mmCIF file of C-alpha atoms in Angstrom:
data_model
loop_
_atom_site.group_PDB
_atom_site.id
_atom_site.type_symbol
_atom_site.label_atom_id
_atom_site.label_comp_id
_atom_site.label_asym_id
_atom_site.label_seq_id
_atom_site.Cartn_x
_atom_site.Cartn_y
_atom_site.Cartn_z
ATOM 1 C CA MET A 201 24.333 -13.118 26.474
ATOM 2 C CA SER A 202 22.280 -11.023 24.221
ATOM 3 C CA HIS A 203 22.000 -6.965 24.913
ATOM 4 C CA THR A 204 19.524 -5.234 24.992
ATOM 5 C CA PRO A 205 18.857 -3.660 20.624
ATOM 6 C CA VAL A 206 19.572 -0.327 19.621
ATOM 7 C CA CYS A 207 16.261 2.192 19.485
ATOM 8 C CA ALA A 208 16.096 4.973 17.518
ATOM 9 C CA GLY A 209 17.510 8.231 19.619
ATOM 10 C CA SER A 210 20.125 6.581 21.411
ATOM 11 C CA PRO A 211 24.561 7.598 20.795
ATOM 12 C CA ALA A 212 24.343 3.908 19.693
ATOM 13 C CA PHE A 213 21.955 4.463 17.137
ATOM 14 C CA LYS A 214 23.706 7.479 16.081
ATOM 15 C CA ARG A 215 26.984 6.300 15.954
ATOM 16 C CA ILE A 216 25.768 2.826 13.621
ATOM 17 C CA ASN A 217 23.507 5.195 11.022
ATOM 18 C CA ARG A 218 26.697 7.626 10.703
ATOM 19 C CA ALA A 219 29.386 4.638 9.854
ATOM 20 C CA MET A 220 26.452 2.734 7.975
ATOM 21 C CA VAL A 221 26.223 6.162 5.460
ATOM 22 C CA PHE A 222 29.339 6.092 5.332
ATOM 23 C CA GLY A 223 28.885 2.627 4.093
ATOM 24 C CA GLY A 224 26.033 2.834 2.221
ATOM 25 C CA PHE A 225 27.721 5.761 0.054
ATOM 26 C CA SER A 226 30.917 3.912 -0.357
ATOM 27 C CA THR A 227 29.407 0.906 -2.261
ATOM 28 C CA PHE A 228 27.286 3.178 -4.387
ATOM 29 C CA ALA A 229 29.471 5.344 -5.344
ATOM 30 C CA LEU A 230 32.901 3.007 -6.106
ATOM 31 C CA LEU A 231 30.435 0.504 -7.670
ATOM 32 C CA TYR A 232 27.755 2.868 -10.017
ATOM 33 C CA GLY A 233 29.826 6.184 -10.216
ATOM 34 C CA ILE A 234 31.425 4.708 -13.030
ATOM 35 C CA GLN A 235 28.083 4.713 -14.815
ATOM 36 C CA PRO A 236 27.685 7.749 -16.753
ATOM 37 C CA LEU A 237 31.231 7.239 -18.414
ATOM 38 C CA MET A 238 29.504 4.069 -20.444
ATOM 39 C CA PRO A 239 29.305 6.208 -23.618
ATOM 40 C CA LEU A 240 32.685 7.840 -23.397
ATOM 41 C CA LEU A 241 34.428 4.248 -22.591
ATOM 42 C CA ALA A 242 32.441 3.359 -26.085
ATOM 43 C CA HIS A 243 33.984 5.415 -28.123
ATOM 44 C CA GLN A 244 37.146 5.763 -26.576
ATOM 45 C CA PHE A 245 37.631 1.601 -26.930
ATOM 46 C CA THR A 246 35.201 1.293 -29.857
ATOM 47 C CA LEU A 247 32.779 -0.615 -27.923
ATOM 48 C CA THR A 248 28.576 -1.198 -28.524
ATOM 49 C CA PRO A 249 26.752 0.219 -25.745
ATOM 50 C CA ALA A 250 26.079 -3.435 -24.102
ATOM 51 C CA GLN A 251 29.935 -4.144 -24.076
ATOM 52 C CA SER A 252 30.302 -0.792 -22.518
ATOM 53 C CA SER A 253 27.655 -2.117 -20.131
ATOM 54 C CA GLY A 254 30.635 -4.834 -18.627
ATOM 55 C CA VAL A 255 32.275 -2.398 -16.548
ATOM 56 C CA LEU A 256 29.379 -2.274 -14.271
ATOM 57 C CA SER A 257 27.645 -5.687 -15.232
ATOM 58 C CA ALA A 258 31.213 -7.247 -14.734
ATOM 59 C CA SER A 259 31.705 -5.415 -11.238
ATOM 60 C CA THR A 260 27.787 -6.652 -10.260
ATOM 61 C CA ALA A 261 28.470 -10.278 -11.311
ATOM 62 C CA ALA A 262 31.547 -10.426 -9.092
ATOM 63 C CA LEU A 263 29.716 -8.630 -6.222
ATOM 64 C CA ALA A 264 26.649 -11.380 -6.794
ATOM 65 C CA VAL A 265 29.132 -13.933 -6.430
ATOM 66 C CA SER A 266 30.785 -12.696 -3.877
ATOM 67 C CA LEU A 267 27.445 -11.741 -1.434
ATOM 68 C CA LEU A 268 27.143 -15.310 -0.774
ATOM 69 C CA LEU A 269 30.317 -16.390 0.331
ATOM 70 C CA SER A 270 30.974 -12.976 2.761
ATOM 71 C CA GLY A 271 27.903 -12.992 4.221
ATOM 72 C CA ALA A 272 28.965 -16.877 5.573
ATOM 73 C CA LEU A 273 32.278 -16.211 6.467
ATOM 74 C CA SER A 274 31.300 -12.741 8.572
ATOM 75 C CA GLU A 275 29.224 -15.516 10.575
ATOM 76 C CA ARG A 276 33.283 -16.790 11.272
ATOM 77 C CA ILE A 277 35.059 -13.208 11.779
ATOM 78 C CA GLY A 278 32.735 -11.167 12.473
ATOM 79 C CA ARG A 279 30.537 -8.018 10.807
ATOM 80 C CA LYS A 280 32.484 -5.148 11.149
ATOM 81 C CA LYS A 281 36.060 -6.541 10.861
ATOM 82 C CA LEU A 282 34.504 -7.923 7.026
ATOM 83 C CA MET A 283 32.579 -4.570 6.078
ATOM 84 C CA GLY A 284 35.196 -2.305 6.984
ATOM 85 C CA SER A 285 37.920 -5.091 4.894
ATOM 86 C CA ALA A 286 35.745 -4.846 1.944
ATOM 87 C CA MET A 287 35.891 -0.658 1.730
ATOM 88 C CA LEU A 288 39.189 -0.424 2.077
ATOM 89 C CA MET A 289 39.731 -3.112 -1.039
ATOM 90 C CA GLY A 290 37.083 -1.053 -2.742
ATOM 91 C CA GLY A 291 38.772 2.348 -2.131
ATOM 92 C CA LEU A 292 42.341 1.042 -3.443
ATOM 93 C CA LEU A 293 40.650 -1.143 -6.649
ATOM 94 C CA THR A 294 38.998 1.939 -7.897
ATOM 95 C CA LEU A 295 42.317 3.934 -7.554
ATOM 96 C CA LEU A 296 43.989 0.608 -10.106
ATOM 97 C CA ALA A 297 41.458 1.008 -12.250
ATOM 98 C CA ALA A 298 42.293 4.814 -13.344
ATOM 99 C CA PHE A 299 45.379 3.794 -14.284
ATOM 100 C CA ALA A 300 44.317 0.910 -16.662
ATOM 101 C CA GLN A 301 46.004 1.069 -20.025
ATOM 102 C CA ASN A 302 43.135 -0.882 -21.820
ATOM 103 C CA TYR A 303 39.513 -2.401 -21.778
ATOM 104 C CA PRO A 304 40.135 -5.825 -20.370
ATOM 105 C CA GLN A 305 42.549 -4.594 -17.698
ATOM 106 C CA LEU A 306 39.529 -2.698 -17.212
ATOM 107 C CA LEU A 307 37.090 -4.859 -16.241
ATOM 108 C CA VAL A 308 39.408 -7.481 -14.319
ATOM 109 C CA LEU A 309 39.838 -4.796 -12.526
ATOM 110 C CA ARG A 310 35.437 -4.036 -12.152
ATOM 111 C CA ALA A 311 35.317 -7.711 -11.395
ATOM 112 C CA MET A 312 38.062 -7.482 -8.348
ATOM 113 C CA LEU A 313 36.328 -4.481 -7.256
ATOM 114 C CA GLY A 314 32.643 -5.640 -7.180
ATOM 115 C CA PHE A 315 34.370 -9.212 -5.853
ATOM 116 C CA ALA A 316 35.609 -6.542 -2.659
ATOM 117 C CA LEU A 317 32.627 -4.707 -2.080
ATOM 118 C CA GLY A 318 30.402 -8.082 -1.651
ATOM 119 C CA GLY A 319 31.884 -8.297 2.071
ATOM 120 C CA MET A 320 29.735 -4.777 2.950
ATOM 121 C CA PRO A 321 25.989 -4.670 1.786
ATOM 122 C CA ALA A 322 24.703 -8.332 2.706
ATOM 123 C CA VAL A 323 27.061 -7.952 6.334
ATOM 124 C CA ALA A 324 25.372 -4.459 7.299
ATOM 125 C CA MET A 325 21.497 -5.644 7.317
ATOM 126 C CA ALA A 326 22.363 -8.768 8.878
ATOM 127 C CA TYR A 327 24.144 -5.896 11.456
ATOM 128 C CA LEU A 328 21.459 -4.183 11.651
ATOM 129 C CA SER A 329 18.907 -6.392 11.906
ATOM 130 C CA GLU A 330 20.895 -8.143 14.842
ATOM 131 C CA GLU A 331 21.659 -4.478 16.479
ATOM 132 C CA ILE A 332 18.332 -2.666 15.822
ATOM 133 C CA GLU A 333 15.198 -3.118 17.451
ATOM 134 C CA GLY A 334 12.511 -3.949 15.523
ATOM 135 C CA PRO A 335 10.313 -0.975 15.623
ATOM 136 C CA SER A 336 12.992 1.192 14.527
ATOM 137 C CA LEU A 337 14.550 -1.484 12.100
ATOM 138 C CA GLY A 338 12.960 0.128 8.654
ATOM 139 C CA LEU A 339 14.227 3.938 10.151
ATOM 140 C CA SER A 340 17.726 2.510 10.308
ATOM 141 C CA MET A 341 17.176 0.007 7.214
ATOM 142 C CA GLY A 342 16.214 3.139 5.325
ATOM 143 C CA LEU A 343 19.271 5.693 6.391
ATOM 144 C CA TYR A 344 21.410 2.881 5.070
ATOM 145 C CA ILE A 345 20.079 2.726 1.628
ATOM 146 C CA GLY A 346 19.722 6.489 1.671
ATOM 147 C CA GLY A 347 23.584 6.469 2.313
ATOM 148 C CA SER A 348 23.590 4.425 -0.776
ATOM 149 C CA ALA A 349 21.658 6.677 -3.018
ATOM 150 C CA PHE A 350 23.942 9.566 -1.745
ATOM 151 C CA GLY A 351 26.949 7.811 -2.834
ATOM 152 C CA GLY A 352 25.211 6.665 -5.944
ATOM 153 C CA MET A 353 24.221 10.472 -7.064
ATOM 154 C CA LEU A 354 27.273 12.505 -6.105
ATOM 155 C CA GLY A 355 29.739 9.332 -7.271
ATOM 156 C CA ARG A 356 27.909 10.294 -10.879
ATOM 157 C CA VAL A 357 28.559 13.851 -10.853
ATOM 158 C CA ILE A 358 31.997 13.963 -9.624
ATOM 159 C CA ILE A 359 33.207 11.559 -12.406
ATOM 160 C CA SER A 360 31.073 12.932 -15.128
ATOM 161 C CA VAL A 361 32.175 16.458 -14.210
ATOM 162 C CA LEU A 362 35.840 15.613 -13.857
ATOM 163 C CA SER A 363 35.823 13.582 -16.921
ATOM 164 C CA ASP A 364 34.550 16.339 -18.531
ATOM 165 C CA PHE A 365 36.789 18.702 -17.689
ATOM 166 C CA PHE A 366 39.748 16.343 -17.043
ATOM 167 C CA SER A 367 39.861 12.778 -18.075
ATOM 168 C CA TRP A 368 37.768 9.908 -17.079
ATOM 169 C CA ARG A 369 41.069 8.507 -14.807
ATOM 170 C CA LEU A 370 41.477 11.652 -13.034
ATOM 171 C CA ALA A 371 37.716 10.911 -12.037
ATOM 172 C CA LEU A 372 38.143 7.908 -10.990
ATOM 173 C CA ALA A 373 41.249 8.025 -8.912
ATOM 174 C CA ALA A 374 38.756 11.111 -7.312
ATOM 175 C CA MET A 375 36.369 8.666 -6.481
ATOM 176 C CA GLY A 376 39.069 6.018 -4.965
ATOM 177 C CA ALA A 377 40.568 8.358 -3.011
ATOM 178 C CA ALA A 378 36.772 9.387 -1.282
ATOM 179 C CA GLY A 379 36.649 5.360 -0.872
ATOM 180 C CA LEU A 380 39.437 5.098 1.414
ATOM 181 C CA TYR A 381 38.155 8.389 3.600
ATOM 182 C CA ALA A 382 34.442 6.824 3.711
ATOM 183 C CA ALA A 383 36.241 3.260 5.008
ATOM 184 C CA TRP A 384 38.148 5.174 7.897
ATOM 185 C CA GLU A 385 35.235 7.055 8.877
ATOM 186 C CA PHE A 386 32.789 4.050 8.752
ATOM 187 C CA TRP A 387 35.936 2.113 10.697
ATOM 188 C CA ARG A 388 35.347 4.658 13.634
ATOM 189 C CA SER A 389 32.518 5.103 13.941
ATOM 190 C CA LEU A 390 30.221 1.229 14.357
ATOM 191 C CA PRO A 391 30.630 0.094 17.174
ATOM 192 C CA VAL A 392 31.626 -3.581 17.252
ATOM 193 C CA SER A 393 28.238 -6.186 17.092
ATOM 194 C CA ARG A 394 26.972 -7.209 20.561
ATOM 195 C CA ASN A 395 23.795 -9.613 19.627
ATOM 196 C CA PHE A 396 26.435 -11.304 16.888
ATOM 197 C CA ARG A 397 26.550 -14.659 17.337
ATOM 198 C CA PRO A 398 29.421 -16.688 15.037
ATOM 199 C CA GLY A 399 27.472 -18.650 13.216
ATOM 200 C CA LYS A 400 28.298 -23.011 12.304
ATOM 201 C CA PRO A 401 31.359 -23.224 10.264
ATOM 202 C CA GLY A 402 31.178 -25.718 6.941
ATOM 203 C CA PHE A 403 29.629 -25.049 4.085
ATOM 204 C CA GLY A 404 26.352 -27.560 5.251
ATOM 205 C CA ALA A 405 25.463 -24.999 7.729
ATOM 206 C CA VAL A 406 25.336 -22.443 4.513
ATOM 207 C CA LEU A 407 23.511 -25.260 2.524
ATOM 208 C CA ASP A 408 21.282 -25.704 5.528
ATOM 209 C CA GLY A 409 20.908 -22.159 6.093
ATOM 210 C CA ALA A 410 19.666 -21.695 2.223
ATOM 211 C CA ARG A 411 17.303 -24.421 2.526
ATOM 212 C CA SER A 412 15.521 -22.807 5.403
ATOM 213 C CA HIS A 413 15.423 -19.332 3.730
ATOM 214 C CA PHE A 414 13.504 -21.259 0.215
ATOM 215 C CA SER A 415 10.916 -22.958 2.155
ATOM 216 C CA ASP A 416 9.809 -19.873 3.610
ATOM 217 C CA PRO A 417 6.144 -18.454 2.627
ATOM 218 C CA GLY A 418 7.642 -14.653 1.836
ATOM 219 C CA LEU A 419 11.657 -14.523 1.179
ATOM 220 C CA PRO A 420 12.092 -16.418 -1.873
ATOM 221 C CA TRP A 421 9.305 -13.490 -3.087
ATOM 222 C CA LEU A 422 11.646 -10.984 -1.734
ATOM 223 C CA PHE A 423 14.453 -12.571 -3.173
ATOM 224 C CA GLY A 424 12.598 -12.047 -6.654
ATOM 225 C CA LEU A 425 11.357 -8.963 -6.115
ATOM 226 C CA GLY A 426 15.062 -7.905 -5.924
ATOM 227 C CA PHE A 427 16.325 -9.768 -9.331
ATOM 228 C CA LEU A 428 13.861 -7.530 -11.329
ATOM 229 C CA LEU A 429 13.696 -4.000 -9.230
ATOM 230 C CA MET A 430 17.542 -3.865 -9.845
ATOM 231 C CA GLY A 431 17.658 -4.613 -13.162
ATOM 232 C CA CYS A 432 15.221 -2.148 -13.923
ATOM 233 C CA TYR A 433 16.737 0.391 -12.082
ATOM 234 C CA VAL A 434 20.063 -0.082 -13.814
ATOM 235 C CA SER A 435 18.914 -0.956 -16.940
ATOM 236 C CA LEU A 436 17.301 3.511 -16.931
ATOM 237 C CA TRP A 437 20.327 4.831 -15.684
ATOM 238 C CA ASN A 438 22.572 2.931 -17.945
ATOM 239 C CA TYR A 439 20.946 4.398 -21.377
ATOM 240 C CA ILE A 440 18.899 7.542 -19.843
ATOM 241 C CA ALA A 441 22.316 8.982 -20.870
ATOM 242 C CA TYR A 442 22.831 7.457 -24.571
ATOM 243 C CA ARG A 443 19.391 8.743 -25.054
ATOM 244 C CA LEU A 444 20.021 12.422 -23.562
ATOM 245 C CA MET A 445 23.600 12.257 -25.059
ATOM 246 C CA GLY A 446 21.608 11.772 -28.449
ATOM 247 C CA ALA A 447 19.718 14.024 -30.961
ATOM 248 C CA PRO A 448 17.739 15.871 -30.335
ATOM 249 C CA TYR A 449 18.722 16.761 -26.858
ATOM 250 C CA ASP A 450 22.379 16.846 -27.529
ATOM 251 C CA LEU A 451 23.246 17.459 -23.977
ATOM 252 C CA ARG A 452 26.916 17.177 -22.320
ATOM 253 C CA GLN A 453 28.476 14.647 -20.202
ATOM 254 C CA SER A 454 28.531 16.829 -17.064
ATOM 255 C CA VAL A 455 24.535 18.055 -17.555
ATOM 256 C CA VAL A 456 23.480 14.246 -18.062
ATOM 257 C CA GLY A 457 25.952 12.991 -14.967
ATOM 258 C CA ALA A 458 24.160 16.501 -13.081
ATOM 259 C CA LEU A 459 20.789 14.099 -13.468
ATOM 260 C CA SER A 460 21.918 12.178 -10.640
ATOM 261 C CA VAL A 461 20.857 15.031 -8.540
ATOM 262 C CA LEU A 462 17.532 13.105 -8.471
ATOM 263 C CA TYR A 463 19.305 10.105 -6.203
ATOM 264 C CA LEU A 464 18.601 13.152 -3.699
ATOM 265 C CA ILE A 465 14.477 11.929 -4.295
ATOM 266 C CA GLY A 466 15.710 8.323 -3.224
ATOM 267 C CA ILE A 467 17.405 9.766 0.011
ATOM 268 C CA PHE A 468 13.921 11.474 1.076
ATOM 269 C CA SER A 469 11.928 8.153 -0.395
ATOM 270 C CA SER A 470 13.765 5.809 1.277
ATOM 271 C CA VAL A 471 14.170 7.001 4.588
ATOM 272 C CA TRP A 472 10.451 8.131 4.656
ATOM 273 C CA ALA A 473 8.843 4.320 3.132
ATOM 274 C CA GLY A 474 11.318 3.038 6.126
ATOM 275 C CA ARG A 475 8.943 5.057 8.734
ATOM 276 C CA LEU A 476 5.975 4.484 6.739
ATOM 277 C CA ALA A 477 6.241 0.734 6.740
ATOM 278 C CA ASP A 478 7.518 0.514 10.605
ATOM 279 C CA LYS A 479 3.888 2.193 11.126
ATOM 280 C CA VAL A 480 1.619 0.631 8.628
ATOM 281 C CA GLY A 481 2.967 -2.602 7.452
ATOM 282 C CA ARG A 482 5.752 -3.473 4.692
ATOM 283 C CA ARG A 483 2.801 -5.712 2.670
ATOM 284 C CA ASN A 484 0.809 -2.444 2.539
ATOM 285 C CA VAL A 485 3.320 0.448 1.482
ATOM 286 C CA LEU A 486 5.301 -2.056 -1.067
ATOM 287 C CA TRP A 487 3.075 -2.235 -4.187
ATOM 288 C CA LEU A 488 2.346 1.553 -3.748
ATOM 289 C CA VAL A 489 5.441 2.782 -4.098
ATOM 290 C CA MET A 490 6.247 0.029 -6.654
ATOM 291 C CA SER A 491 3.411 1.674 -8.806
ATOM 292 C CA VAL A 492 5.229 4.646 -8.262
ATOM 293 C CA MET A 493 8.135 3.453 -9.945
ATOM 294 C CA LEU A 494 6.514 2.014 -13.153
ATOM 295 C CA ALA A 495 4.593 5.723 -13.702
ATOM 296 C CA GLY A 496 7.960 6.933 -13.828
ATOM 297 C CA LEU A 497 8.771 4.658 -16.537
ATOM 298 C CA LEU A 498 6.102 5.211 -18.536
ATOM 299 C CA LEU A 499 6.772 8.953 -18.231
ATOM 300 C CA THR A 500 10.142 8.304 -20.101
ATOM 301 C CA LEU A 501 8.650 8.197 -23.175
ATOM 302 C CA ALA A 502 7.271 11.742 -23.518
ATOM 303 C CA LYS A 503 9.540 13.657 -25.923
ATOM 304 C CA THR A 504 9.646 16.794 -23.837
ATOM 305 C CA LEU A 505 13.272 17.001 -21.674
ATOM 306 C CA LEU A 506 10.748 18.320 -18.936
ATOM 307 C CA VAL A 507 8.438 15.155 -18.443
ATOM 308 C CA ILE A 508 11.367 12.585 -19.860
ATOM 309 C CA VAL A 509 13.542 14.692 -16.528
ATOM 310 C CA LEU A 510 9.965 14.003 -14.201
ATOM 311 C CA GLY A 511 10.044 10.377 -15.060
ATOM 312 C CA VAL A 512 13.137 9.497 -13.934
ATOM 313 C CA ALA A 513 12.904 11.367 -10.458
ATOM 314 C CA LEU A 514 9.248 9.079 -9.949
ATOM 315 C CA PHE A 515 10.816 6.353 -10.777
ATOM 316 C CA THR A 516 14.007 6.764 -8.486
ATOM 317 C CA PHE A 517 11.413 8.118 -5.645
ATOM 318 C CA GLY A 518 10.171 4.422 -6.156
ATOM 319 C CA PHE A 519 12.852 2.098 -6.709
ATOM 320 C CA PHE A 520 14.559 3.698 -3.315
ATOM 321 C CA ALA A 521 11.295 2.954 -1.154
ATOM 322 C CA SER A 522 10.598 -0.407 -2.358
ATOM 323 C CA HIS A 523 14.219 -1.591 -1.772
ATOM 324 C CA SER A 524 14.208 -0.226 1.654
ATOM 325 C CA VAL A 525 10.926 -1.577 2.805
ATOM 326 C CA CYS A 526 12.422 -5.229 0.504
ATOM 327 C CA SER A 527 15.582 -4.730 2.675
ATOM 328 C CA SER A 528 13.622 -4.209 6.004
ATOM 329 C CA TRP A 529 11.029 -7.124 4.950
ATOM 330 C CA VAL A 530 13.907 -9.622 4.920
ATOM 331 C CA GLY A 531 15.932 -8.641 7.811
ATOM 332 C CA ARG A 532 12.835 -9.699 9.970
ATOM 333 C CA ARG A 533 11.537 -12.120 7.886
ATOM 334 C CA ALA A 534 14.863 -14.649 8.119
ATOM 335 C CA ARG A 535 15.407 -16.444 11.163
ATOM 336 C CA GLY A 536 18.921 -16.804 11.781
ATOM 337 C CA GLN A 537 21.592 -16.753 9.607
ATOM 338 C CA GLN A 538 20.774 -12.853 8.840
ATOM 339 C CA ALA A 539 23.452 -12.197 6.966
ATOM 340 C CA LEU A 540 23.255 -15.452 4.504
ATOM 341 C CA ALA A 541 19.756 -13.904 4.060
ATOM 342 C CA SER A 542 20.605 -10.687 2.949
ATOM 343 C CA GLY A 543 22.833 -12.161 0.838
ATOM 344 C CA ILE A 544 20.525 -14.256 -1.190
ATOM 345 C CA TYR A 545 18.423 -10.977 -1.342
ATOM 346 C CA LEU A 546 21.809 -9.060 -2.652
ATOM 347 C CA PHE A 547 22.669 -12.180 -5.081
ATOM 348 C CA PHE A 548 19.770 -11.731 -6.656
ATOM 349 C CA TYR A 549 19.339 -8.064 -6.884
ATOM 350 C CA TYR A 550 22.775 -7.631 -8.164
ATOM 351 C CA VAL A 551 22.311 -10.710 -10.572
ATOM 352 C CA GLY A 552 19.230 -8.873 -12.234
ATOM 353 C CA SER A 553 21.290 -6.029 -12.639
ATOM 354 C CA SER A 554 23.686 -8.066 -14.767
ATOM 355 C CA ILE A 555 21.399 -9.612 -16.845
ATOM 356 C CA ILE A 556 18.587 -7.313 -17.452
ATOM 357 C CA GLY A 557 20.776 -4.391 -17.916
ATOM 358 C CA SER A 558 23.115 -5.913 -20.356
ATOM 359 C CA LEU A 559 19.591 -7.707 -21.890
ATOM 360 C CA SER A 560 18.304 -3.889 -21.636
ATOM 361 C CA GLY A 561 21.550 -3.069 -24.259
ATOM 362 C CA VAL A 562 20.717 -5.326 -26.806
ATOM 363 C CA MET A 563 17.150 -3.554 -26.646
ATOM 364 C CA TRP A 564 18.836 -0.637 -27.162
ATOM 365 C CA SER A 565 21.082 -1.523 -30.358
ATOM 366 C CA SER A 566 17.980 -3.125 -31.654
ATOM 367 C CA GLY A 567 14.700 -0.519 -30.871
ATOM 368 C CA GLY A 568 15.995 2.630 -29.142
ATOM 369 C CA TRP A 569 14.274 3.737 -25.784
ATOM 370 C CA THR A 570 10.901 2.269 -26.526
ATOM 371 C CA SER A 571 12.085 -1.173 -26.496
ATOM 372 C CA VAL A 572 13.920 -0.454 -23.216
ATOM 373 C CA VAL A 573 11.078 1.025 -21.758
ATOM 374 C CA VAL A 574 8.634 -2.321 -22.761
ATOM 375 C CA VAL A 575 11.067 -4.725 -21.754
ATOM 376 C CA LEU A 576 11.583 -2.870 -18.208
ATOM 377 C CA ALA A 577 7.260 -2.306 -18.385
ATOM 378 C CA ILE A 578 6.521 -5.663 -18.671
ATOM 379 C CA THR A 579 9.421 -6.945 -15.928
ATOM 380 C CA LEU A 580 8.053 -3.724 -13.295
ATOM 381 C CA GLY A 581 4.263 -5.988 -14.181
ATOM 382 C CA LEU A 582 5.881 -8.906 -13.079
ATOM 383 C CA ALA A 583 7.580 -7.299 -10.069
ATOM 384 C CA LEU A 584 3.956 -5.546 -8.838
ATOM 385 C CA LEU A 585 2.153 -8.809 -9.431
ATOM 386 C CA VAL A 586 4.324 -10.320 -6.937
ATOM 387 C CA ALA A 587 3.885 -7.287 -4.356
ATOM 388 C CA LEU A 588 0.611 -7.437 -4.539
ATOM 389 C CA ARG A 589 0.889 -10.902 -3.802
ATOM 390 C CA LEU A 590 3.010 -10.472 -0.742
ATOM 391 C CA ARG A 591 -0.105 -8.820 0.855
ATOM 392 C CA SER A 592 -2.120 -11.973 1.648
ATOM 393 C CA LEU A 593 1.440 -13.462 3.210
ATOM 394 C CA ALA A 594 0.572 -14.672 6.726
ATOM 395 C CA PRO A 595 2.993 -12.688 9.583
ATOM 396 C CA LEU A 596 6.089 -13.870 10.252
ATOM 397 C CA GLU A 597 4.536 -15.245 13.853
ATOM 398 C CA ASP A 598 0.871 -17.261 12.083
ATOM 399 C CA ALA A 599 3.457 -18.218 9.844
ATOM 400 C CA ILE A 600 5.830 -19.944 12.235
ATOM 401 C CA ALA A 601 3.423 -21.134 14.568
ATOM 402 C CA PRO A 602 3.194 -24.463 12.863
ATOM 403 C CA ALA A 603 7.200 -25.292 13.104
ATOM 404 C CA THR A 604 6.756 -23.874 16.650
ATOM 405 C CA SER A 605 4.151 -26.304 18.109
ATOM 406 C CA PRO A 606 4.460 -29.677 19.734
#
């Protein structure tokens, strides 16, 4: 029996979003908090910039694979149980990473971390799509992504400051402890699913669901956007530290890490874009916020530090707004097996992070920041073309009419 979906302003809505803020916080803090350490790790372990990006690429590649499996697994055992276990394992593995004796050990632990965290993002999107009413979904998804932005910000700041004044090992240990606390808060806050129905078991059911999602006229384009947008985003944040810690800026590790306070803009933009998309439609919002992202990228070519920071701020604003719109759009268009649809979207999302992030490292080594910006501008240009194409996508009711006609 289906229950009435949760609406904005209700006690259940507040509990769900409190839990999801902690879930988004933990996932992004544990996954991306290590990003500012890349120059430090490159120096300590004698690595190239592209090699040092492995601490992030290994996690995101493993996460991408895990997302496909976790979506199917959650159909069997339930949403809350899988998400809570993922957060617990993420905190424990981050603690263990603080004691890694060499770089290969650190890479293995980071890959295990990514695989463990795969039980959170796609399942969270599916949970929200099932439990929250349609007119409130954009706001709820925006709050979840806002929590992700806050986690990414605070994780980078804490790790940067602790590594600058103490050590990177102490920084990772502190983040692991924070991850365990977030897991506890998540578990005690999140209501048990009321509209979840276990899916059909077996690999065949997963293939049937994937076939259905890829036959949708809009979902494959949204999957592709996840690949392009996240690849651009992680690339900028991977290598902006190298630029600002080098001449002529020569900024300290902690100062570069403090640049992550710009994630606060992402918290605002994800919620703002979610509300706006609920009111005027996702197709009318997506291409606009992606244009802001591209404008911010181009501003980082400036020589003045203040203009560079402004560019990173606009880029961050546009990314989180775009991701918020895309995430809620996937949840709205998926017909059955929402966790699988979210898992596929996030699979491409994190594969883009690994592939484009590594490619940008090669471009940094060969041509510096200008080469990185050229690659990312081309990538964002392709994403903008996709967003403009989606403006002509038939609404879901119209899209499914032929299939439901006799």
